[in-house]
PDB file of C-alpha atoms and ligand atoms in Angstrom:
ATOM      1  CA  UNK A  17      78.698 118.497 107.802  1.00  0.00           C
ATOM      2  CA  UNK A  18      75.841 115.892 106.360  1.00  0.00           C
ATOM      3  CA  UNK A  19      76.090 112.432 107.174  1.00  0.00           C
ATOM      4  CA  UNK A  20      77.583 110.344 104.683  1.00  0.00           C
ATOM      5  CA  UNK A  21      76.886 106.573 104.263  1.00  0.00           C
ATOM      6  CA  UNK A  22      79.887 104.402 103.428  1.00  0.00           C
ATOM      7  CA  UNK A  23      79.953 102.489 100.143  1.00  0.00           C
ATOM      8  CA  UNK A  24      81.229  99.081 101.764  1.00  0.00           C
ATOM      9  CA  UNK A  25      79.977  98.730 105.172  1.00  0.00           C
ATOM     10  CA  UNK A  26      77.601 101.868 105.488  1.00  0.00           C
ATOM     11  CA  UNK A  27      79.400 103.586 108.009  1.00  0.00           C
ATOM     12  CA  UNK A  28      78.459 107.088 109.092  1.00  0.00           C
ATOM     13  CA  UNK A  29      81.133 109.786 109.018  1.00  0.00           C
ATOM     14  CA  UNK A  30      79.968 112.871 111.045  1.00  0.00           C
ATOM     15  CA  UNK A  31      80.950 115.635 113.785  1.00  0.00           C
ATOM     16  CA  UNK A  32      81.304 114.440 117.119  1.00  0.00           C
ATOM     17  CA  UNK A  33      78.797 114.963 119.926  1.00  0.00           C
ATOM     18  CA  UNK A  34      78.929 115.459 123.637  1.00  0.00           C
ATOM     19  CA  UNK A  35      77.623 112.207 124.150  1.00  0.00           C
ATOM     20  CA  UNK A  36      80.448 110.504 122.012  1.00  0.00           C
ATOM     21  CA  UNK A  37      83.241 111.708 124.573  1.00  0.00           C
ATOM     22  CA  UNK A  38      84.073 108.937 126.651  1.00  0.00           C
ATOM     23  CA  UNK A  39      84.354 106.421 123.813  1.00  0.00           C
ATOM     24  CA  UNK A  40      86.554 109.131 122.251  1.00  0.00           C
ATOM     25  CA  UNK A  41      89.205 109.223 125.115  1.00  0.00           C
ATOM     26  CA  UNK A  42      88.839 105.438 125.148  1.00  0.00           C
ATOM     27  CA  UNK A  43      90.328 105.691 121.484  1.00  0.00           C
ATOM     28  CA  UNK A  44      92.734 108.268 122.323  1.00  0.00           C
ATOM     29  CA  UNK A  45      94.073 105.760 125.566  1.00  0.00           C
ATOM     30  CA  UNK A  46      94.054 102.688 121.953  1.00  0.00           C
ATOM     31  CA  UNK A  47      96.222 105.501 120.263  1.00  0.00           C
ATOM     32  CA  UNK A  48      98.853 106.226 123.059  1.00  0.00           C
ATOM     33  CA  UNK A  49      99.178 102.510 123.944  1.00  0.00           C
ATOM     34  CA  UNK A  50      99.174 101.446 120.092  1.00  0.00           C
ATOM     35  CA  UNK A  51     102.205 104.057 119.829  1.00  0.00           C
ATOM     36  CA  UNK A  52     103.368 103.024 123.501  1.00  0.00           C
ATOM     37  CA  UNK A  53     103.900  99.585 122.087  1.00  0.00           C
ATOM     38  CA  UNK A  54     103.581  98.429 125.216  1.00  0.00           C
ATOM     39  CA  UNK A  55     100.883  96.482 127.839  1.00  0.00           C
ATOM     40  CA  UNK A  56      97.649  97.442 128.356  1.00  0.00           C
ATOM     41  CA  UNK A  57      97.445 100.350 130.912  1.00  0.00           C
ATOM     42  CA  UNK A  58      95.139 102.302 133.687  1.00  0.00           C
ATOM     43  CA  UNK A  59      94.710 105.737 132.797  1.00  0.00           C
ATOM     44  CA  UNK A  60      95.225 108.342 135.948  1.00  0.00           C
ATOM     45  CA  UNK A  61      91.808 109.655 136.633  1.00  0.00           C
ATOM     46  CA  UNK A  62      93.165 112.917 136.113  1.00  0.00           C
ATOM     47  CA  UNK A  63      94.324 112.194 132.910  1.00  0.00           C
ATOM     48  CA  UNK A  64      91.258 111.097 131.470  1.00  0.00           C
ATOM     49  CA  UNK A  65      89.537 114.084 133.231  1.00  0.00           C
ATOM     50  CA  UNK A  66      91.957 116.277 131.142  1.00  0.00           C
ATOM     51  CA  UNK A  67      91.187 114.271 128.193  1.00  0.00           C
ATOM     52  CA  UNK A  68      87.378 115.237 128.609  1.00  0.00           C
ATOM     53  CA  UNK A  69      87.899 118.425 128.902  1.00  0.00           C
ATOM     54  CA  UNK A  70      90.191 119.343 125.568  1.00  0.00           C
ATOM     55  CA  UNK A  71      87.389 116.857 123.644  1.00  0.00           C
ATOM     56  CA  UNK A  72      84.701 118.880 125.169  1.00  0.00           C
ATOM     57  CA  UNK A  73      87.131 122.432 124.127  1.00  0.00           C
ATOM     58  CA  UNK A  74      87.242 120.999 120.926  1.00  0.00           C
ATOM     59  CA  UNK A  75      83.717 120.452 119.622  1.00  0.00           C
ATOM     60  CA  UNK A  76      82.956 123.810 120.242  1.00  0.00           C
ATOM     61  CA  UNK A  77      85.964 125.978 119.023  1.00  0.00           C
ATOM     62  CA  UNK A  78      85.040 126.767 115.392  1.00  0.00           C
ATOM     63  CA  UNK A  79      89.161 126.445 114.470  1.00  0.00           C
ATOM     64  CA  UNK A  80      88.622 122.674 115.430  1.00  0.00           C
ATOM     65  CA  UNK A  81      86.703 119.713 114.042  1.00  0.00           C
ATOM     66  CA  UNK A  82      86.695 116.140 115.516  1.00  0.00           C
ATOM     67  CA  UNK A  83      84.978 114.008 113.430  1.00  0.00           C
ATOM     68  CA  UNK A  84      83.662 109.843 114.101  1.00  0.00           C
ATOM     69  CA  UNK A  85      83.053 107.010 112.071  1.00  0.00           C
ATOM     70  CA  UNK A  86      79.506 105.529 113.592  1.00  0.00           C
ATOM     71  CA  UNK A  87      78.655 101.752 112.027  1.00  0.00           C
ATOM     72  CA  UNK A  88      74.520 100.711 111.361  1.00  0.00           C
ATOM     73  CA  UNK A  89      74.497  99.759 114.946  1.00  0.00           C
ATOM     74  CA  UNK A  90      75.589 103.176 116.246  1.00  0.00           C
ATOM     75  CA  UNK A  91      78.483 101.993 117.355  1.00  0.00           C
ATOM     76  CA  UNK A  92      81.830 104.573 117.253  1.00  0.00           C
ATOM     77  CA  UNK A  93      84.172 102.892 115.417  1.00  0.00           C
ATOM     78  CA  UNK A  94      86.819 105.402 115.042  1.00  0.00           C
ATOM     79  CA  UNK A  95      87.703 109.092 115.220  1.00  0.00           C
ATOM     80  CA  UNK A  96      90.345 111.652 113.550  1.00  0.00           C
ATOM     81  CA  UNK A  97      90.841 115.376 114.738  1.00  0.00           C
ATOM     82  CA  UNK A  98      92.260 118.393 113.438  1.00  0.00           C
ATOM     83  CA  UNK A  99      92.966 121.879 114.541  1.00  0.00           C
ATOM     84  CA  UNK A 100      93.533 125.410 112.718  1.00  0.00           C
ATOM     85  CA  UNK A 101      96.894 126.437 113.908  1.00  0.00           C
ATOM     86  CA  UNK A 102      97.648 130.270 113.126  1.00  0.00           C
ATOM     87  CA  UNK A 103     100.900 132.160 112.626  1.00  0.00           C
ATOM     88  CA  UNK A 104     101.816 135.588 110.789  1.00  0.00           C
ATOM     89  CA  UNK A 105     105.040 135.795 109.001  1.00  0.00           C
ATOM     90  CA  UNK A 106     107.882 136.992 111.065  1.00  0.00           C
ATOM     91  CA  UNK A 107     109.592 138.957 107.777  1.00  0.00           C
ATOM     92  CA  UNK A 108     109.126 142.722 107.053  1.00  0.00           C
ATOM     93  CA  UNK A 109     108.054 142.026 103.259  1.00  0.00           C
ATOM     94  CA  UNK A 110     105.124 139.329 104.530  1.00  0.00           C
ATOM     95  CA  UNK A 111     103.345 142.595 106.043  1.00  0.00           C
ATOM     96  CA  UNK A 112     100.272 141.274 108.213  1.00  0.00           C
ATOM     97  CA  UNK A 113      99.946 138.297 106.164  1.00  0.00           C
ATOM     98  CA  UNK A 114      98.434 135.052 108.271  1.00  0.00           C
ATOM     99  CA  UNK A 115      99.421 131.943 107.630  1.00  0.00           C
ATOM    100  CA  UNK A 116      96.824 128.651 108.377  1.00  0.00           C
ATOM    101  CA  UNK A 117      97.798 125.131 108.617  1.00  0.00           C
ATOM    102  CA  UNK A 118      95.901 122.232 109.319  1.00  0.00           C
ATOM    103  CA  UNK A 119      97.134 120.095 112.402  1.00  0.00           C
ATOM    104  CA  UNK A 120      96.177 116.417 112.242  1.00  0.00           C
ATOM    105  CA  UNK A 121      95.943 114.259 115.450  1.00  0.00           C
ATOM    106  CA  UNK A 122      94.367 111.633 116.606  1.00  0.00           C
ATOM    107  CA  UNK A 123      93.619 109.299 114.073  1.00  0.00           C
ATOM    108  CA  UNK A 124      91.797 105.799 115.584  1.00  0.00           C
ATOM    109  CA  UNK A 125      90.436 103.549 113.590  1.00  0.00           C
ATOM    110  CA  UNK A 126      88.956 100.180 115.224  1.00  0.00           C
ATOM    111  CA  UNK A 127      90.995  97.196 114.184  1.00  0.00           C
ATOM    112  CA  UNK A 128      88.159  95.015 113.261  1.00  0.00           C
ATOM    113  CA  UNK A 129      86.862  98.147 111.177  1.00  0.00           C
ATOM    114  CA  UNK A 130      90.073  98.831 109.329  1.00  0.00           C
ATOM    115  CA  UNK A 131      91.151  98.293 105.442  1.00  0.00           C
ATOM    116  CA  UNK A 132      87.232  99.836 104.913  1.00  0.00           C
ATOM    117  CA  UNK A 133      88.278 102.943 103.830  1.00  0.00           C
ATOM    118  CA  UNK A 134      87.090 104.358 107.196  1.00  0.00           C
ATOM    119  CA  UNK A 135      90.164 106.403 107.267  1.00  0.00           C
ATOM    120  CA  UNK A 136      90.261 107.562 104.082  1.00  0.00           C
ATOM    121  CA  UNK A 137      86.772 109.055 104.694  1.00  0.00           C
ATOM    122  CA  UNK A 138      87.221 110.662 107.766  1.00  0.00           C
ATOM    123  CA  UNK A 139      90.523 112.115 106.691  1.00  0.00           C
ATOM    124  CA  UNK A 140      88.637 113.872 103.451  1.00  0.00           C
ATOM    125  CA  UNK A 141      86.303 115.431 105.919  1.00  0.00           C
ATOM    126  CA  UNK A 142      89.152 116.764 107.749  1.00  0.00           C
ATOM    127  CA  UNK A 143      90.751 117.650 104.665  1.00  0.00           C
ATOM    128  CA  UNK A 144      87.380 119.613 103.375  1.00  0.00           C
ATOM    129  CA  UNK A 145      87.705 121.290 106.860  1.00  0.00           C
ATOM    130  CA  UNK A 146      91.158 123.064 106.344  1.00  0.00           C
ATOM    131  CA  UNK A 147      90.273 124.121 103.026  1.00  0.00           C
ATOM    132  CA  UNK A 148      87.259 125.272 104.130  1.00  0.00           C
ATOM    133  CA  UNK A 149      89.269 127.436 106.824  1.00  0.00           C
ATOM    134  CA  UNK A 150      91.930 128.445 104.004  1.00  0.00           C
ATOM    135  CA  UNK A 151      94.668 126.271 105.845  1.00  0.00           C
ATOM    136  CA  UNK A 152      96.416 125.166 102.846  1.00  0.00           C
ATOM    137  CA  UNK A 153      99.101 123.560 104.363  1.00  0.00           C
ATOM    138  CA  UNK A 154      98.770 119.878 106.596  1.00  0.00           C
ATOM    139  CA  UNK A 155     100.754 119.353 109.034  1.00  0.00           C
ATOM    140  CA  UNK A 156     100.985 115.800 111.495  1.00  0.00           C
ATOM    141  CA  UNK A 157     103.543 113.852 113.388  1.00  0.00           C
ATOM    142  CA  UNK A 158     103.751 110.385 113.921  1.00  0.00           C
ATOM    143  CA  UNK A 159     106.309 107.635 115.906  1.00  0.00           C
ATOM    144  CA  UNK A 160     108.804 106.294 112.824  1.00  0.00           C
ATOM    145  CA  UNK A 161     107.307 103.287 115.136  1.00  0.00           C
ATOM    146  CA  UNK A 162     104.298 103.406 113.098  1.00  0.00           C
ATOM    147  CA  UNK A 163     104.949 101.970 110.504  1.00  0.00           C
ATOM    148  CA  UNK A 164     101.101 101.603 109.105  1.00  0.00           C
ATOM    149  CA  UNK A 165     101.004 105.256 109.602  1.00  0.00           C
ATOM    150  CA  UNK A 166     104.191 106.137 108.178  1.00  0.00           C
ATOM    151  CA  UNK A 167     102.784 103.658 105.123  1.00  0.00           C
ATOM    152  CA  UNK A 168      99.570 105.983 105.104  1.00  0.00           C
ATOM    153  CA  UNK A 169     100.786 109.158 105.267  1.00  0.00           C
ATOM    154  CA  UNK A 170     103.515 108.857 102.872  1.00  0.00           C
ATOM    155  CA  UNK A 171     100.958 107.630 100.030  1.00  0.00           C
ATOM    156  CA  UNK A 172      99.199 110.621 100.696  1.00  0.00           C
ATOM    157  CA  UNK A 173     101.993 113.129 100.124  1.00  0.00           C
ATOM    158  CA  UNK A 174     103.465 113.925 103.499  1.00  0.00           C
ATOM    159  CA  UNK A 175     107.033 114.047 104.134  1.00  0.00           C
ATOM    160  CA  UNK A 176     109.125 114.013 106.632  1.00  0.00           C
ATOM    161  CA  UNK A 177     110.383 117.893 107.163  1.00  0.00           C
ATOM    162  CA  UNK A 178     111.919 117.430 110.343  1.00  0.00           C
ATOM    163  CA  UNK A 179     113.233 114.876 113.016  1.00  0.00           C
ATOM    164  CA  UNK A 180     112.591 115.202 117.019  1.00  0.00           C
ATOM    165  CA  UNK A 181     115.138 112.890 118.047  1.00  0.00           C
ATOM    166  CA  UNK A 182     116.191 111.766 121.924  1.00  0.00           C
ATOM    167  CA  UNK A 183     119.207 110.260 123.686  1.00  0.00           C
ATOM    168  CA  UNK A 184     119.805 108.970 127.403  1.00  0.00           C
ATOM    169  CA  UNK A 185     121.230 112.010 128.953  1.00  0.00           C
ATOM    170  CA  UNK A 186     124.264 109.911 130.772  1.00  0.00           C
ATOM    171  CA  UNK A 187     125.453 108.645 127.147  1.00  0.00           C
ATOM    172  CA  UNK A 188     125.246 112.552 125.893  1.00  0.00           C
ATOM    173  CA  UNK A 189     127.405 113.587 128.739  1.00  0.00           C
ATOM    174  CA  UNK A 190     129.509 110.333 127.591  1.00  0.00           C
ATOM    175  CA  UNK A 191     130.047 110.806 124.472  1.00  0.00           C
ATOM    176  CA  UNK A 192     130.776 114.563 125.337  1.00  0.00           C
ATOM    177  CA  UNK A 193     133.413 113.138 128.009  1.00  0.00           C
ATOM    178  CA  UNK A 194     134.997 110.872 124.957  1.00  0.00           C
ATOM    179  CA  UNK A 195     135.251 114.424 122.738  1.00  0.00           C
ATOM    180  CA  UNK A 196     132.028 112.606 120.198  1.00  0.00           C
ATOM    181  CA  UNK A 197     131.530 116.515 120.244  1.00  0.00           C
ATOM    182  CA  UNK A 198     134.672 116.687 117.715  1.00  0.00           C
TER     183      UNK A 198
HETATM  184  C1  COA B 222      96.218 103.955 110.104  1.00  0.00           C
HETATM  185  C2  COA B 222      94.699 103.697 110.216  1.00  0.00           C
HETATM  186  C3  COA B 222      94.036 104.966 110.744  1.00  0.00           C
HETATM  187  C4  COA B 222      94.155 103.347 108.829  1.00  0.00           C
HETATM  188  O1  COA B 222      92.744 103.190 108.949  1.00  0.00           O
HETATM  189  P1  COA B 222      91.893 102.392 107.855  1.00  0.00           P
HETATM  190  O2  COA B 222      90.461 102.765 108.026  1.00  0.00           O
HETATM  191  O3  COA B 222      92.248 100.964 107.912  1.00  0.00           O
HETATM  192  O4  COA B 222      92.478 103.005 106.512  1.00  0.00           O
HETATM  193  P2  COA B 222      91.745 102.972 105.077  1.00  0.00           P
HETATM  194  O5  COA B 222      91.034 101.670 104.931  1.00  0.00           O
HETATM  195  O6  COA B 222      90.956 104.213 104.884  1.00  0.00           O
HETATM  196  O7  COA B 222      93.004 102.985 104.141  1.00  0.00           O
HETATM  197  C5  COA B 222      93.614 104.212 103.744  1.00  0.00           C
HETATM  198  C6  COA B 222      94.894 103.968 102.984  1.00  0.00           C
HETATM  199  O8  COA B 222      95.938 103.695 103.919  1.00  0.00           O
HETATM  200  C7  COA B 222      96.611 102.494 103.569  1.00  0.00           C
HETATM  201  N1  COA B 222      96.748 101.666 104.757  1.00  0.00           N
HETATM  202  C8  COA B 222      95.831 101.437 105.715  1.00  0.00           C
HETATM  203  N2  COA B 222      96.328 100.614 106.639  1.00  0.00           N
HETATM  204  C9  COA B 222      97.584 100.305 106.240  1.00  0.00           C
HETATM  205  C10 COA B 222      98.626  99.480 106.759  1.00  0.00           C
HETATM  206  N3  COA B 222      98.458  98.768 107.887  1.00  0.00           N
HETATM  207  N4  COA B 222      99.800  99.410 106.090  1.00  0.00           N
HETATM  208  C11 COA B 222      99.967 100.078 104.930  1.00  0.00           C
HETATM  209  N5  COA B 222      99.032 100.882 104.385  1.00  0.00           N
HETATM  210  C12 COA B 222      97.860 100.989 105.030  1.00  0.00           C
HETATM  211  C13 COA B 222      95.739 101.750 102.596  1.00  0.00           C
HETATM  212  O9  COA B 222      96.592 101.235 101.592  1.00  0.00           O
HETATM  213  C14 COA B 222      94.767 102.743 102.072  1.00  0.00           C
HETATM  214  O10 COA B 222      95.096 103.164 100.794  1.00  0.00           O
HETATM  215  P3  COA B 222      94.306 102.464  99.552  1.00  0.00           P
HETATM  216  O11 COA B 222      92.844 102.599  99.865  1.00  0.00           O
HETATM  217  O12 COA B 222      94.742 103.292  98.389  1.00  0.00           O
HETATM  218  O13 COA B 222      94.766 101.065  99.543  1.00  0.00           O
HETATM  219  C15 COA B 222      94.393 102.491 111.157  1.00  0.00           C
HETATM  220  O14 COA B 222      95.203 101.405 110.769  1.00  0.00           O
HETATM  221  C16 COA B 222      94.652 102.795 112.609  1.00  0.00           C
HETATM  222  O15 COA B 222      93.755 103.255 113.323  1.00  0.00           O
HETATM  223  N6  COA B 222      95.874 102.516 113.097  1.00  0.00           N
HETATM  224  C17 COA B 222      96.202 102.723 114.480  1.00  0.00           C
HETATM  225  C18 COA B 222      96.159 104.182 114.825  1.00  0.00           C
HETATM  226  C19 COA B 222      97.266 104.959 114.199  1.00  0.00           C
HETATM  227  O16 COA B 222      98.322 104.455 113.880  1.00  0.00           O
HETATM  228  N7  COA B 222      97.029 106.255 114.062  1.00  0.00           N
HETATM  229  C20 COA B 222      98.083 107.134 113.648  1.00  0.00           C
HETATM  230  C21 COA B 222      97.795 107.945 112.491  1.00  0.00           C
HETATM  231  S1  COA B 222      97.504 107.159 110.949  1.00  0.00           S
END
């Protein structure tokens, strides 16, 4: 992928580097606590030692593409990821047919950087990488927490095709105990 200036603000959008790793997990610990909602936290060692590692898988698995948003002062001002996931049809008449889809994850974007468009042109990298890969389906989840996501990804066509929902085990087995099974 060239580099490509940004209109407003001249912000780079290219592949990311070895040397852009550690900034990238600090987005990715942004990300979890933005979705976290909650205080700031200390990531376990091991944690951001795992973290390194899939970044490092990443840049150098051809089904993958991480991509950064790098300002005039080579600063890393955000990031967005997305994978090639595989699968072949499970029905007779779909012979050996493979099916691609693009999985999106991982989407920073700084906060003082945001509203630039930074987003919208890291995303049509990604974009130009699943067609590129014949993945002509996207695919992401978000928290129905995030709302600016939810905001973003519905103007862009994505909608909600399933719900992963969650319940306090002791009120399943009470509601199960007051027949809420009936
Ligand atoms: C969501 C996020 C990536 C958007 O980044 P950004 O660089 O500000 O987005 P852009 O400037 O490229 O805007 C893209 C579109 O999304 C919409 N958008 C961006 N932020 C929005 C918000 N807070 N609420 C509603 N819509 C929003 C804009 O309307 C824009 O469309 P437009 O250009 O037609 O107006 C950024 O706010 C962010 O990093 N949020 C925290 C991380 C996060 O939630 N990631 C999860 C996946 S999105």
């Amino acid at each position: 992928m060239a580099r490509k200036p940004r209109k407003k603000d001249q912000t780079f959008i290219r592949p990311a580097e070895q040397a852009d790793i550690p900034v990238l997990v600090g987005f990715l610990v942004k990300l979890a606590l933005h979705v976290d909602g909650g205080e700031p936290q200390i990531l376990k060692r091991r944690e951001k030692r795992r973290l390194m590692e899939y970044l490092a898988t990443a840049l150098t698995d051809n089904d993958k593409l991480v991509v950064v948003a790098e300002a005039p002062d080579s600063k890393l001002v955000g990031m967005g990821y997305i994978y090639i996931w595989r699968s072949q049809g499970i029905w007779e008449h779909a012979g050996d047919l493979e099916f691609k889809s693009g999985i999106i994850d991982n989407i920073w974007v700084e906060p003082e950087y945001r509203k630039l468009g930074i987003f919208s042109a890291m995303l049509r990298e990604l974009v130009a990488f699943a067609e590129s890969s014949a993945a002509h389906e996207l695919i992401l989840e978000y928290s129905v927490a995030n709302k600016e996501a939810e905001a973003t990804w519905s103007r862009l066509g994505f909608k909600t095709t399933g719900v992963r929902a969650a319940a306090f085990t002791h009120l399943v087995k009470d509601r199960l105990s007051q027949g809420g099974d009936k």
